[in-house]
Amino acid sequence: MAEYSAALDRTVLQNYLDLPSDGRVQCTYVWIDGTGENVRCKTKTVEEEPQNPSDLPIWDYDGSSTWQSEGSNSDMYIVPRALFKDPFRRGNNKLVMCEVNKYDHSPAETNFRHSCNKVMEAAKDAAPWFGIEQEYTLLSQAGHPFGWPKLGYPGPQGPYYCGVGANKVFGRAIVEAHYKACLYAGVKIAGTNAEVMPAQWEYQVGPCEGISMGDHLWISRFIMHRVCEDFGVICSLDPKPMEGDWNGAGAHCNYSTKAMREVGGIDHIQKAIVKLGQRHKEHIRAYDPKDGEDNARRLTGKHETSSIHDFSSGVANRGCSIRIPRQCGERGMGYLEDRRPSSNCDPYRVTEAMVRTTVLDDWEATF
């Protein structure tokens, strides 16, 4: 008797995906569940291609199965907020980034997009731009880093960062598939590279202005998980997937305002850094879904990180909390890089925190 296998023949599926759909459109609603770091999805058929999120209806789902409600009052609302082309079904089909609201239409506990959007509206004159460097680790279905020896470890870190060759990088096919899928979807993916730990990679999203940073990064994560699903590999956003002498995974956030990008902007960058240092503890709580607990495993002061307990800054220093890129230091204008956010951070929380601290000078306002 043949063993059951979860690996299905994708060529068989293609026969069905090529069937015409009589003009109807499949819209995959994507939302953040109660963990604050995982995405869920389900698909709705609509009669014509939506042009705006408001063209789609508010939908609902069982929040008791996503750690967001009790079974006796389980319905949660998903509200369409951003549209992307669907790289899996193609055609007129869409991916829909949604907010989650509770039964009374108030934001769910993990709906940080709601407050982030208000903050970005209040700060829109500052034209905040963001670019996030999303690091991640590919794992086998057994949970071991992809390509690593089953009963051991690869050689020490050194040859893997931006590496080339079968003995230096593992999983490039997944990286390339994700890159093209993001380009097709309309995600502002800016680039990709192999990271310091083998089986660890990075891609960058941005520049995005305001609320769009969170929308684009979350959809890029959804696409990554779907691509990995097709390859039978797991994408981990854990900030320290392997204990020991291995780099962790972050989501470094590059940030600027209009004033920082103009001549003399370095003064505005330095002022922003002073403000960020004064709110270090608040930012640490906002920079991972467990209010700093996850990041404590990564921000040790080693492996190109600063200590979670200290705040520091410097030009071209990857061991600081905030790095000013050398080119920006030389030009006297540009942007800063906050190296503290964890790989599994919520970009809505991160970008909201940065704008509250550096532009609005107010952590309490609800706008």
mmCIF file of C-alpha atoms in Angstrom:
data_model
loop_
_atom_site.group_PDB
_atom_site.id
_atom_site.type_symbol
_atom_site.label_atom_id
_atom_site.label_comp_id
_atom_site.label_asym_id
_atom_site.label_seq_id
_atom_site.Cartn_x
_atom_site.Cartn_y
_atom_site.Cartn_z
ATOM 1 C CA MET A 1 0.000 0.000 0.000
ATOM 2 C CA ALA A 2 1.481 3.325 -1.038
ATOM 3 C CA GLU A 3 2.196 5.835 1.711
ATOM 4 C CA TYR A 4 0.131 8.998 1.815
ATOM 5 C CA SER A 5 2.078 12.016 0.572
ATOM 6 C CA ALA A 6 1.288 15.683 1.054
ATOM 7 C CA ALA A 7 3.287 16.509 -2.070
ATOM 8 C CA LEU A 8 0.804 16.875 -4.919
ATOM 9 C CA ASP A 9 1.588 17.000 -8.625
ATOM 10 C CA ARG A 10 1.407 20.684 -9.568
ATOM 11 C CA THR A 11 1.148 19.883 -13.273
ATOM 12 C CA VAL A 12 -2.196 18.223 -12.630
ATOM 13 C CA LEU A 13 -3.478 21.356 -10.886
ATOM 14 C CA GLN A 14 -2.493 23.481 -13.879
ATOM 15 C CA ASN A 15 -5.043 21.664 -16.037
ATOM 16 C CA TYR A 16 -7.763 23.085 -13.791
ATOM 17 C CA LEU A 17 -6.281 26.545 -13.303
ATOM 18 C CA ASP A 18 -6.343 27.019 -17.082
ATOM 19 C CA LEU A 19 -10.132 26.548 -17.218
ATOM 20 C CA PRO A 20 -12.129 29.715 -18.076
ATOM 21 C CA SER A 21 -14.184 31.235 -15.260
ATOM 22 C CA ASP A 22 -16.913 32.964 -17.310
ATOM 23 C CA GLY A 23 -15.818 36.431 -16.213
ATOM 24 C CA ARG A 24 -16.148 35.760 -12.498
ATOM 25 C CA VAL A 25 -13.248 36.728 -10.241
ATOM 26 C CA GLN A 26 -11.701 34.994 -7.247
ATOM 27 C CA CYS A 27 -10.674 37.345 -4.439
ATOM 28 C CA THR A 28 -8.514 35.915 -1.659
ATOM 29 C CA TYR A 29 -9.070 37.814 1.584
ATOM 30 C CA VAL A 30 -5.895 37.864 3.712
ATOM 31 C CA TRP A 31 -5.828 38.840 7.378
ATOM 32 C CA ILE A 32 -3.682 38.671 10.525
ATOM 33 C CA ASP A 33 -4.793 36.162 13.142
ATOM 34 C CA GLY A 34 -4.664 36.306 16.948
ATOM 35 C CA THR A 35 -0.947 35.576 17.104
ATOM 36 C CA GLY A 36 -0.194 38.944 15.530
ATOM 37 C CA GLU A 37 2.345 37.290 13.205
ATOM 38 C CA ASN A 38 0.520 34.645 11.150
ATOM 39 C CA VAL A 39 -1.790 35.227 8.197
ATOM 40 C CA ARG A 40 -4.996 33.424 7.264
ATOM 41 C CA CYS A 41 -6.972 33.512 4.035
ATOM 42 C CA LYS A 42 -10.154 32.436 2.315
ATOM 43 C CA THR A 43 -11.554 33.120 -1.142
ATOM 44 C CA LYS A 44 -14.754 34.747 -2.356
ATOM 45 C CA THR A 45 -16.173 34.744 -5.900
ATOM 46 C CA VAL A 46 -17.349 38.117 -7.214
ATOM 47 C CA GLU A 47 -19.022 38.885 -10.528
ATOM 48 C CA GLU A 48 -16.535 41.445 -11.849
ATOM 49 C CA GLU A 49 -12.989 42.607 -11.243
ATOM 50 C CA PRO A 50 -12.777 45.031 -8.297
ATOM 51 C CA GLN A 51 -10.931 48.272 -8.959
ATOM 52 C CA ASN A 52 -10.803 49.441 -5.349
ATOM 53 C CA PRO A 53 -11.021 47.686 -1.961
ATOM 54 C CA SER A 54 -14.384 49.388 -1.384
ATOM 55 C CA ASP A 55 -15.773 47.470 -4.384
ATOM 56 C CA LEU A 56 -15.625 44.309 -2.274
ATOM 57 C CA PRO A 57 -18.001 43.407 0.548
ATOM 58 C CA ILE A 58 -17.027 43.139 4.198
ATOM 59 C CA TRP A 59 -16.871 39.421 5.008
ATOM 60 C CA ASP A 60 -16.636 37.377 8.199
ATOM 61 C CA TYR A 61 -14.937 34.291 9.601
ATOM 62 C CA ASP A 62 -14.784 32.110 12.709
ATOM 63 C CA GLY A 63 -12.548 33.949 15.147
ATOM 64 C CA SER A 64 -12.723 31.118 17.690
ATOM 65 C CA SER A 65 -10.489 29.137 15.311
ATOM 66 C CA THR A 66 -7.902 31.924 14.995
ATOM 67 C CA TRP A 67 -7.441 32.807 18.710
ATOM 68 C CA GLN A 68 -9.558 35.939 18.351
ATOM 69 C CA SER A 69 -12.966 35.198 19.871
ATOM 70 C CA GLU A 70 -15.071 32.798 21.924
ATOM 71 C CA GLY A 71 -17.170 30.135 20.224
ATOM 72 C CA SER A 72 -20.359 31.627 21.665
ATOM 73 C CA ASN A 73 -19.694 34.895 19.784
ATOM 74 C CA SER A 74 -17.243 33.862 17.132
ATOM 75 C CA ASP A 75 -17.851 35.979 14.024
ATOM 76 C CA MET A 76 -15.103 38.439 13.136
ATOM 77 C CA TYR A 77 -15.326 40.946 10.272
ATOM 78 C CA ILE A 78 -12.680 41.254 7.559
ATOM 79 C CA VAL A 79 -12.653 44.651 5.881
ATOM 80 C CA PRO A 80 -10.875 44.996 2.486
ATOM 81 C CA ARG A 81 -8.156 47.659 2.557
ATOM 82 C CA ALA A 82 -5.667 47.004 -0.273
ATOM 83 C CA LEU A 83 -5.772 45.105 -3.583
ATOM 84 C CA PHE A 84 -2.976 43.166 -5.276
ATOM 85 C CA LYS A 85 -2.924 40.963 -8.363
ATOM 86 C CA ASP A 86 -3.058 37.250 -7.556
ATOM 87 C CA PRO A 87 0.158 35.574 -8.818
ATOM 88 C CA PHE A 88 -1.204 32.090 -8.145
ATOM 89 C CA ARG A 89 -4.527 32.248 -10.015
ATOM 90 C CA ARG A 90 -3.524 35.191 -12.263
ATOM 91 C CA GLY A 91 -6.026 36.783 -14.658
ATOM 92 C CA ASN A 92 -8.300 39.303 -12.951
ATOM 93 C CA ASN A 93 -8.098 37.503 -9.613
ATOM 94 C CA LYS A 94 -6.984 39.467 -6.547
ATOM 95 C CA LEU A 95 -5.284 39.226 -3.193
ATOM 96 C CA VAL A 96 -7.041 41.459 -0.673
ATOM 97 C CA MET A 97 -5.277 42.733 2.443
ATOM 98 C CA CYS A 98 -7.873 43.174 5.157
ATOM 99 C CA GLU A 99 -8.338 44.653 8.598
ATOM 100 C CA VAL A 100 -10.011 42.549 11.289
ATOM 101 C CA ASN A 101 -12.840 43.970 13.382
ATOM 102 C CA LYS A 102 -14.715 42.407 16.284
ATOM 103 C CA TYR A 103 -18.453 41.699 16.464
ATOM 104 C CA ASP A 104 -19.141 45.325 17.425
ATOM 105 C CA HIS A 105 -17.006 46.591 14.501
ATOM 106 C CA SER A 106 -14.243 47.845 16.797
ATOM 107 C CA PRO A 107 -10.661 46.876 15.838
ATOM 108 C CA ALA A 108 -9.496 43.437 16.921
ATOM 109 C CA GLU A 109 -6.576 43.305 19.359
ATOM 110 C CA THR A 110 -4.154 42.458 16.539
ATOM 111 C CA ASN A 111 -5.603 45.053 14.137
ATOM 112 C CA PHE A 112 -2.780 47.582 14.350
ATOM 113 C CA ARG A 113 -3.521 48.853 10.880
ATOM 114 C CA HIS A 114 -6.469 50.851 12.232
ATOM 115 C CA SER A 115 -4.401 53.083 14.521
ATOM 116 C CA CYS A 116 -1.432 53.132 12.133
ATOM 117 C CA ASN A 117 -3.584 54.589 9.378
ATOM 118 C CA LYS A 118 -4.784 57.391 11.667
ATOM 119 C CA VAL A 119 -1.223 58.216 12.646
ATOM 120 C CA MET A 120 -0.093 58.279 9.015
ATOM 121 C CA GLU A 121 -2.949 60.616 8.132
ATOM 122 C CA ALA A 122 -1.991 62.944 10.969
ATOM 123 C CA ALA A 123 1.636 62.952 9.775
ATOM 124 C CA LYS A 124 1.058 63.017 6.012
ATOM 125 C CA ASP A 125 2.633 66.459 5.583
ATOM 126 C CA ALA A 126 5.941 64.941 6.728
ATOM 127 C CA ALA A 127 5.689 62.368 3.887
ATOM 128 C CA PRO A 128 7.163 59.433 5.873
ATOM 129 C CA TRP A 129 8.843 56.812 3.677
ATOM 130 C CA PHE A 130 9.746 53.304 4.775
ATOM 131 C CA GLY A 131 11.699 50.364 3.438
ATOM 132 C CA ILE A 132 11.773 47.121 5.406
ATOM 133 C CA GLU A 133 14.404 44.395 5.020
ATOM 134 C CA GLN A 134 12.542 41.153 5.671
ATOM 135 C CA GLU A 135 14.821 38.336 6.829
ATOM 136 C CA TYR A 136 13.493 34.782 7.008
ATOM 137 C CA THR A 137 14.703 31.198 7.311
ATOM 138 C CA LEU A 138 13.728 28.255 5.131
ATOM 139 C CA LEU A 139 13.007 25.055 7.050
ATOM 140 C CA SER A 140 12.312 21.481 6.040
ATOM 141 C CA GLN A 141 8.945 20.084 7.090
ATOM 142 C CA ALA A 142 10.792 18.483 10.023
ATOM 143 C CA GLY A 143 11.653 21.999 11.238
ATOM 144 C CA HIS A 144 15.403 21.786 10.466
ATOM 145 C CA PRO A 145 17.013 24.559 8.371
ATOM 146 C CA PHE A 146 16.627 23.682 4.704
ATOM 147 C CA GLY A 147 19.755 22.157 3.178
ATOM 148 C CA TRP A 148 21.538 21.622 6.503
ATOM 149 C CA PRO A 149 22.933 18.143 7.303
ATOM 150 C CA LYS A 150 20.189 16.097 8.984
ATOM 151 C CA LEU A 151 22.334 15.166 11.969
ATOM 152 C CA GLY A 152 24.710 18.098 12.131
ATOM 153 C CA TYR A 153 25.558 21.639 11.171
ATOM 154 C CA PRO A 154 27.119 23.299 8.141
ATOM 155 C CA GLY A 155 30.460 25.077 8.408
ATOM 156 C CA PRO A 156 30.656 28.313 10.412
ATOM 157 C CA GLN A 157 29.218 31.571 9.109
ATOM 158 C CA GLY A 158 31.325 33.408 6.590
ATOM 159 C CA PRO A 159 30.835 32.090 3.042
ATOM 160 C CA TYR A 160 27.033 32.259 2.951
ATOM 161 C CA TYR A 161 26.144 35.972 2.907
ATOM 162 C CA CYS A 162 25.319 36.917 -0.709
ATOM 163 C CA GLY A 163 26.828 33.532 -1.574
ATOM 164 C CA VAL A 164 26.747 31.610 -4.829
ATOM 165 C CA GLY A 165 27.005 27.851 -5.212
ATOM 166 C CA ALA A 166 25.237 24.709 -4.031
ATOM 167 C CA ASN A 167 27.487 24.460 -0.978
ATOM 168 C CA LYS A 168 26.776 28.037 0.093
ATOM 169 C CA VAL A 169 23.092 28.772 -0.550
ATOM 170 C CA PHE A 170 19.998 26.625 -0.154
ATOM 171 C CA GLY A 171 16.561 27.284 -1.639
ATOM 172 C CA ARG A 172 17.283 29.859 -4.346
ATOM 173 C CA ALA A 173 14.402 28.537 -6.478
ATOM 174 C CA ILE A 174 11.984 29.617 -3.738
ATOM 175 C CA VAL A 175 13.604 33.056 -3.555
ATOM 176 C CA GLU A 176 13.317 33.571 -7.321
ATOM 177 C CA ALA A 177 9.708 32.353 -7.424
ATOM 178 C CA HIS A 178 8.747 34.688 -4.587
ATOM 179 C CA TYR A 179 10.528 37.635 -6.215
ATOM 180 C CA LYS A 180 8.657 37.255 -9.523
ATOM 181 C CA ALA A 181 5.347 36.593 -7.753
ATOM 182 C CA CYS A 182 5.725 39.835 -5.788
ATOM 183 C CA LEU A 183 6.578 41.808 -8.930
ATOM 184 C CA TYR A 184 3.495 40.388 -10.641
ATOM 185 C CA ALA A 185 1.282 41.152 -7.644
ATOM 186 C CA GLY A 186 2.358 44.787 -7.546
ATOM 187 C CA VAL A 187 4.300 44.503 -4.286
ATOM 188 C CA LYS A 188 7.089 47.091 -4.101
ATOM 189 C CA ILE A 189 9.806 44.480 -3.685
ATOM 190 C CA ALA A 190 13.172 46.174 -4.112
ATOM 191 C CA GLY A 191 15.663 43.325 -4.037
ATOM 192 C CA THR A 192 16.859 40.137 -2.361
ATOM 193 C CA ASN A 193 20.032 38.446 -1.106
ATOM 194 C CA ALA A 194 21.267 35.389 0.770
ATOM 195 C CA GLU A 195 21.896 36.121 4.439
ATOM 196 C CA VAL A 196 24.684 35.281 6.901
ATOM 197 C CA MET A 197 23.230 32.014 8.208
ATOM 198 C CA PRO A 198 22.809 29.286 5.557
ATOM 199 C CA ALA A 199 19.124 28.784 4.577
ATOM 200 C CA GLN A 200 18.463 32.349 5.717
ATOM 201 C CA TRP A 201 17.484 34.951 3.128
ATOM 202 C CA GLU A 202 16.338 38.538 2.918
ATOM 203 C CA TYR A 203 14.168 40.586 0.608
ATOM 204 C CA GLN A 204 13.448 44.283 0.784
ATOM 205 C CA VAL A 205 10.116 46.058 0.317
ATOM 206 C CA GLY A 206 9.914 49.781 -0.333
ATOM 207 C CA PRO A 207 10.112 52.645 -0.511
ATOM 208 C CA CYS A 208 6.496 52.853 0.593
ATOM 209 C CA GLU A 209 4.794 55.928 1.970
ATOM 210 C CA GLY A 210 2.647 55.787 5.080
ATOM 211 C CA ILE A 211 0.196 52.937 5.556
ATOM 212 C CA SER A 212 1.200 51.198 2.320
ATOM 213 C CA MET A 213 4.386 49.881 3.976
ATOM 214 C CA GLY A 214 2.408 47.523 6.169
ATOM 215 C CA ASP A 215 0.059 46.489 3.352
ATOM 216 C CA HIS A 216 2.889 45.587 1.001
ATOM 217 C CA LEU A 217 4.994 43.757 3.582
ATOM 218 C CA TRP A 218 2.105 41.654 4.876
ATOM 219 C CA ILE A 219 1.076 40.619 1.364
ATOM 220 C CA SER A 220 4.705 39.813 0.521
ATOM 221 C CA ARG A 221 4.764 37.504 3.556
ATOM 222 C CA PHE A 222 1.542 35.839 2.462
ATOM 223 C CA ILE A 223 3.030 35.264 -0.987
ATOM 224 C CA MET A 224 6.184 33.810 0.555
ATOM 225 C CA HIS A 225 4.193 31.336 2.661
ATOM 226 C CA ARG A 226 2.161 30.302 -0.404
ATOM 227 C CA VAL A 227 5.270 29.850 -2.556
ATOM 228 C CA CYS A 228 6.911 27.765 0.167
ATOM 229 C CA GLU A 229 3.732 25.705 0.436
ATOM 230 C CA ASP A 230 4.028 24.863 -3.260
ATOM 231 C CA PHE A 231 7.652 23.773 -2.776
ATOM 232 C CA GLY A 232 6.931 21.770 0.373
ATOM 233 C CA VAL A 233 9.195 23.997 2.484
ATOM 234 C CA ILE A 234 8.424 26.122 5.555
ATOM 235 C CA CYS A 235 9.176 29.840 5.853
ATOM 236 C CA SER A 236 10.054 30.775 9.435
ATOM 237 C CA LEU A 237 9.977 34.374 10.655
ATOM 238 C CA ASP A 238 11.334 33.407 14.066
ATOM 239 C CA PRO A 239 13.931 36.035 15.069
ATOM 240 C CA LYS A 240 16.330 33.398 16.443
ATOM 241 C CA PRO A 241 15.541 30.098 14.686
ATOM 242 C CA MET A 242 18.857 28.469 15.641
ATOM 243 C CA GLU A 243 20.476 28.953 19.033
ATOM 244 C CA GLY A 244 24.239 29.284 19.225
ATOM 245 C CA ASP A 245 26.733 31.099 17.027
ATOM 246 C CA TRP A 246 24.268 31.926 14.260
ATOM 247 C CA ASN A 247 22.781 35.241 13.201
ATOM 248 C CA GLY A 248 19.167 35.898 14.092
ATOM 249 C CA ALA A 249 16.578 37.353 11.716
ATOM 250 C CA GLY A 250 15.360 40.932 11.743
ATOM 251 C CA ALA A 251 13.197 43.332 9.779
ATOM 252 C CA HIS A 252 15.417 46.402 9.693
ATOM 253 C CA CYS A 253 13.302 49.469 8.993
ATOM 254 C CA ASN A 254 14.727 52.228 6.800
ATOM 255 C CA TYR A 255 12.927 55.478 7.487
ATOM 256 C CA SER A 256 12.913 59.082 6.367
ATOM 257 C CA THR A 257 10.713 62.130 6.284
ATOM 258 C CA LYS A 258 10.675 64.772 3.574
ATOM 259 C CA ALA A 259 12.927 66.984 5.700
ATOM 260 C CA MET A 260 15.490 64.173 6.093
ATOM 261 C CA ARG A 261 15.636 63.642 2.337
ATOM 262 C CA GLU A 262 16.400 67.286 1.566
ATOM 263 C CA VAL A 263 19.647 69.262 1.818
ATOM 264 C CA GLY A 264 20.656 69.525 5.466
ATOM 265 C CA GLY A 265 18.534 66.488 6.311
ATOM 266 C CA ILE A 266 21.230 65.001 8.545
ATOM 267 C CA ASP A 267 20.201 67.444 11.278
ATOM 268 C CA HIS A 268 16.650 66.091 11.150
ATOM 269 C CA ILE A 269 17.995 62.543 11.182
ATOM 270 C CA GLN A 270 20.051 63.240 14.298
ATOM 271 C CA LYS A 271 17.075 64.867 16.041
ATOM 272 C CA ALA A 272 14.942 61.839 15.200
ATOM 273 C CA ILE A 273 17.604 59.529 16.657
ATOM 274 C CA VAL A 274 17.586 61.455 19.930
ATOM 275 C CA LYS A 275 13.803 61.054 20.128
ATOM 276 C CA LEU A 276 14.033 57.327 19.314
ATOM 277 C CA GLY A 277 16.519 56.864 22.137
ATOM 278 C CA GLN A 278 14.136 58.521 24.587
ATOM 279 C CA ARG A 279 11.426 56.012 23.637
ATOM 280 C CA HIS A 280 13.647 52.920 23.402
ATOM 281 C CA LYS A 281 11.549 50.777 25.765
ATOM 282 C CA GLU A 282 8.301 51.630 24.008
ATOM 283 C CA HIS A 283 9.805 50.748 20.630
ATOM 284 C CA ILE A 284 11.151 47.429 21.882
ATOM 285 C CA ARG A 285 7.622 46.513 22.989
ATOM 286 C CA ALA A 286 6.265 47.458 19.558
ATOM 287 C CA TYR A 287 8.934 45.631 17.574
ATOM 288 C CA ASP A 288 7.807 42.027 18.021
ATOM 289 C CA PRO A 289 4.418 40.372 18.587
ATOM 290 C CA LYS A 290 5.322 39.327 22.145
ATOM 291 C CA ASP A 291 6.170 42.868 23.288
ATOM 292 C CA GLY A 292 9.930 42.300 23.251
ATOM 293 C CA GLU A 293 10.103 38.711 24.453
ATOM 294 C CA ASP A 294 10.923 37.306 21.008
ATOM 295 C CA ASN A 295 13.499 39.979 20.284
ATOM 296 C CA ALA A 296 15.318 39.335 23.551
ATOM 297 C CA ARG A 297 16.618 36.085 22.031
ATOM 298 C CA ARG A 298 18.062 38.031 19.090
ATOM 299 C CA LEU A 299 19.162 41.427 20.429
ATOM 300 C CA THR A 300 22.074 40.198 22.519
ATOM 301 C CA GLY A 301 24.801 42.596 21.416
ATOM 302 C CA LYS A 302 26.316 39.869 19.252
ATOM 303 C CA HIS A 303 25.770 38.753 15.649
ATOM 304 C CA GLU A 304 25.367 42.282 14.258
ATOM 305 C CA THR A 305 22.882 43.432 16.892
ATOM 306 C CA SER A 306 22.786 45.887 19.740
ATOM 307 C CA SER A 307 21.722 44.764 23.215
ATOM 308 C CA ILE A 308 17.995 44.964 23.819
ATOM 309 C CA HIS A 309 18.783 46.901 27.016
ATOM 310 C CA ASP A 310 20.842 49.638 25.362
ATOM 311 C CA PHE A 311 20.268 52.295 22.729
ATOM 312 C CA SER A 312 23.030 53.375 20.379
ATOM 313 C CA SER A 313 23.580 54.916 16.962
ATOM 314 C CA GLY A 314 26.403 55.373 14.502
ATOM 315 C CA VAL A 315 27.394 55.739 10.875
ATOM 316 C CA ALA A 316 27.791 52.384 9.093
ATOM 317 C CA ASN A 317 27.734 50.532 12.455
ATOM 318 C CA ARG A 318 25.685 47.326 12.272
ATOM 319 C CA GLY A 319 26.077 46.749 15.981
ATOM 320 C CA CYS A 320 23.997 49.845 16.797
ATOM 321 C CA SER A 321 20.286 50.272 17.403
ATOM 322 C CA ILE A 322 20.157 52.922 14.680
ATOM 323 C CA ARG A 323 22.548 52.933 11.726
ATOM 324 C CA ILE A 324 23.081 55.923 9.478
ATOM 325 C CA PRO A 325 24.195 54.512 6.101
ATOM 326 C CA ARG A 326 27.667 55.761 5.180
ATOM 327 C CA GLN A 327 26.422 57.368 1.973
ATOM 328 C CA CYS A 328 23.808 59.341 3.918
ATOM 329 C CA GLY A 329 26.438 60.478 6.387
ATOM 330 C CA GLU A 330 28.647 61.682 3.551
ATOM 331 C CA ARG A 331 25.843 63.451 1.688
ATOM 332 C CA GLY A 332 24.381 64.987 4.836
ATOM 333 C CA MET A 333 20.865 63.808 3.956
ATOM 334 C CA GLY A 334 18.872 60.634 3.381
ATOM 335 C CA TYR A 335 17.481 58.162 5.898
ATOM 336 C CA LEU A 336 18.188 56.135 9.032
ATOM 337 C CA GLU A 337 17.987 52.379 9.578
ATOM 338 C CA ASP A 338 16.341 51.084 12.750
ATOM 339 C CA ARG A 339 17.897 47.636 13.258
ATOM 340 C CA ARG A 340 15.766 46.659 16.254
ATOM 341 C CA PRO A 341 12.523 45.274 14.703
ATOM 342 C CA SER A 342 12.334 41.474 14.707
ATOM 343 C CA SER A 343 11.677 39.406 11.591
ATOM 344 C CA ASN A 344 8.169 38.589 12.868
ATOM 345 C CA CYS A 345 7.266 42.192 13.732
ATOM 346 C CA ASP A 346 4.015 43.780 12.652
ATOM 347 C CA PRO A 347 5.044 46.539 10.209
ATOM 348 C CA TYR A 348 1.950 48.529 11.126
ATOM 349 C CA ARG A 349 3.171 48.706 14.746
ATOM 350 C CA VAL A 350 6.741 49.503 13.740
ATOM 351 C CA THR A 351 5.917 52.319 11.337
ATOM 352 C CA GLU A 352 3.304 53.798 13.660
ATOM 353 C CA ALA A 353 5.819 53.867 16.513
ATOM 354 C CA MET A 354 8.448 55.575 14.386
ATOM 355 C CA VAL A 355 6.077 58.310 13.237
ATOM 356 C CA ARG A 356 4.577 58.858 16.685
ATOM 357 C CA THR A 357 8.046 59.329 18.149
ATOM 358 C CA THR A 358 9.797 61.348 15.454
ATOM 359 C CA VAL A 359 6.987 63.389 13.864
ATOM 360 C CA LEU A 360 4.018 63.651 16.222
ATOM 361 C CA ASP A 361 5.897 63.524 19.553
ATOM 362 C CA ASP A 362 2.845 61.848 21.043
ATOM 363 C CA TRP A 363 2.313 58.217 22.076
ATOM 364 C CA GLU A 364 -1.065 58.770 23.683
ATOM 365 C CA ALA A 365 -3.082 60.574 21.008
ATOM 366 C CA THR A 366 -5.878 58.553 19.388
ATOM 367 C CA PHE A 367 -6.604 61.095 16.633
#
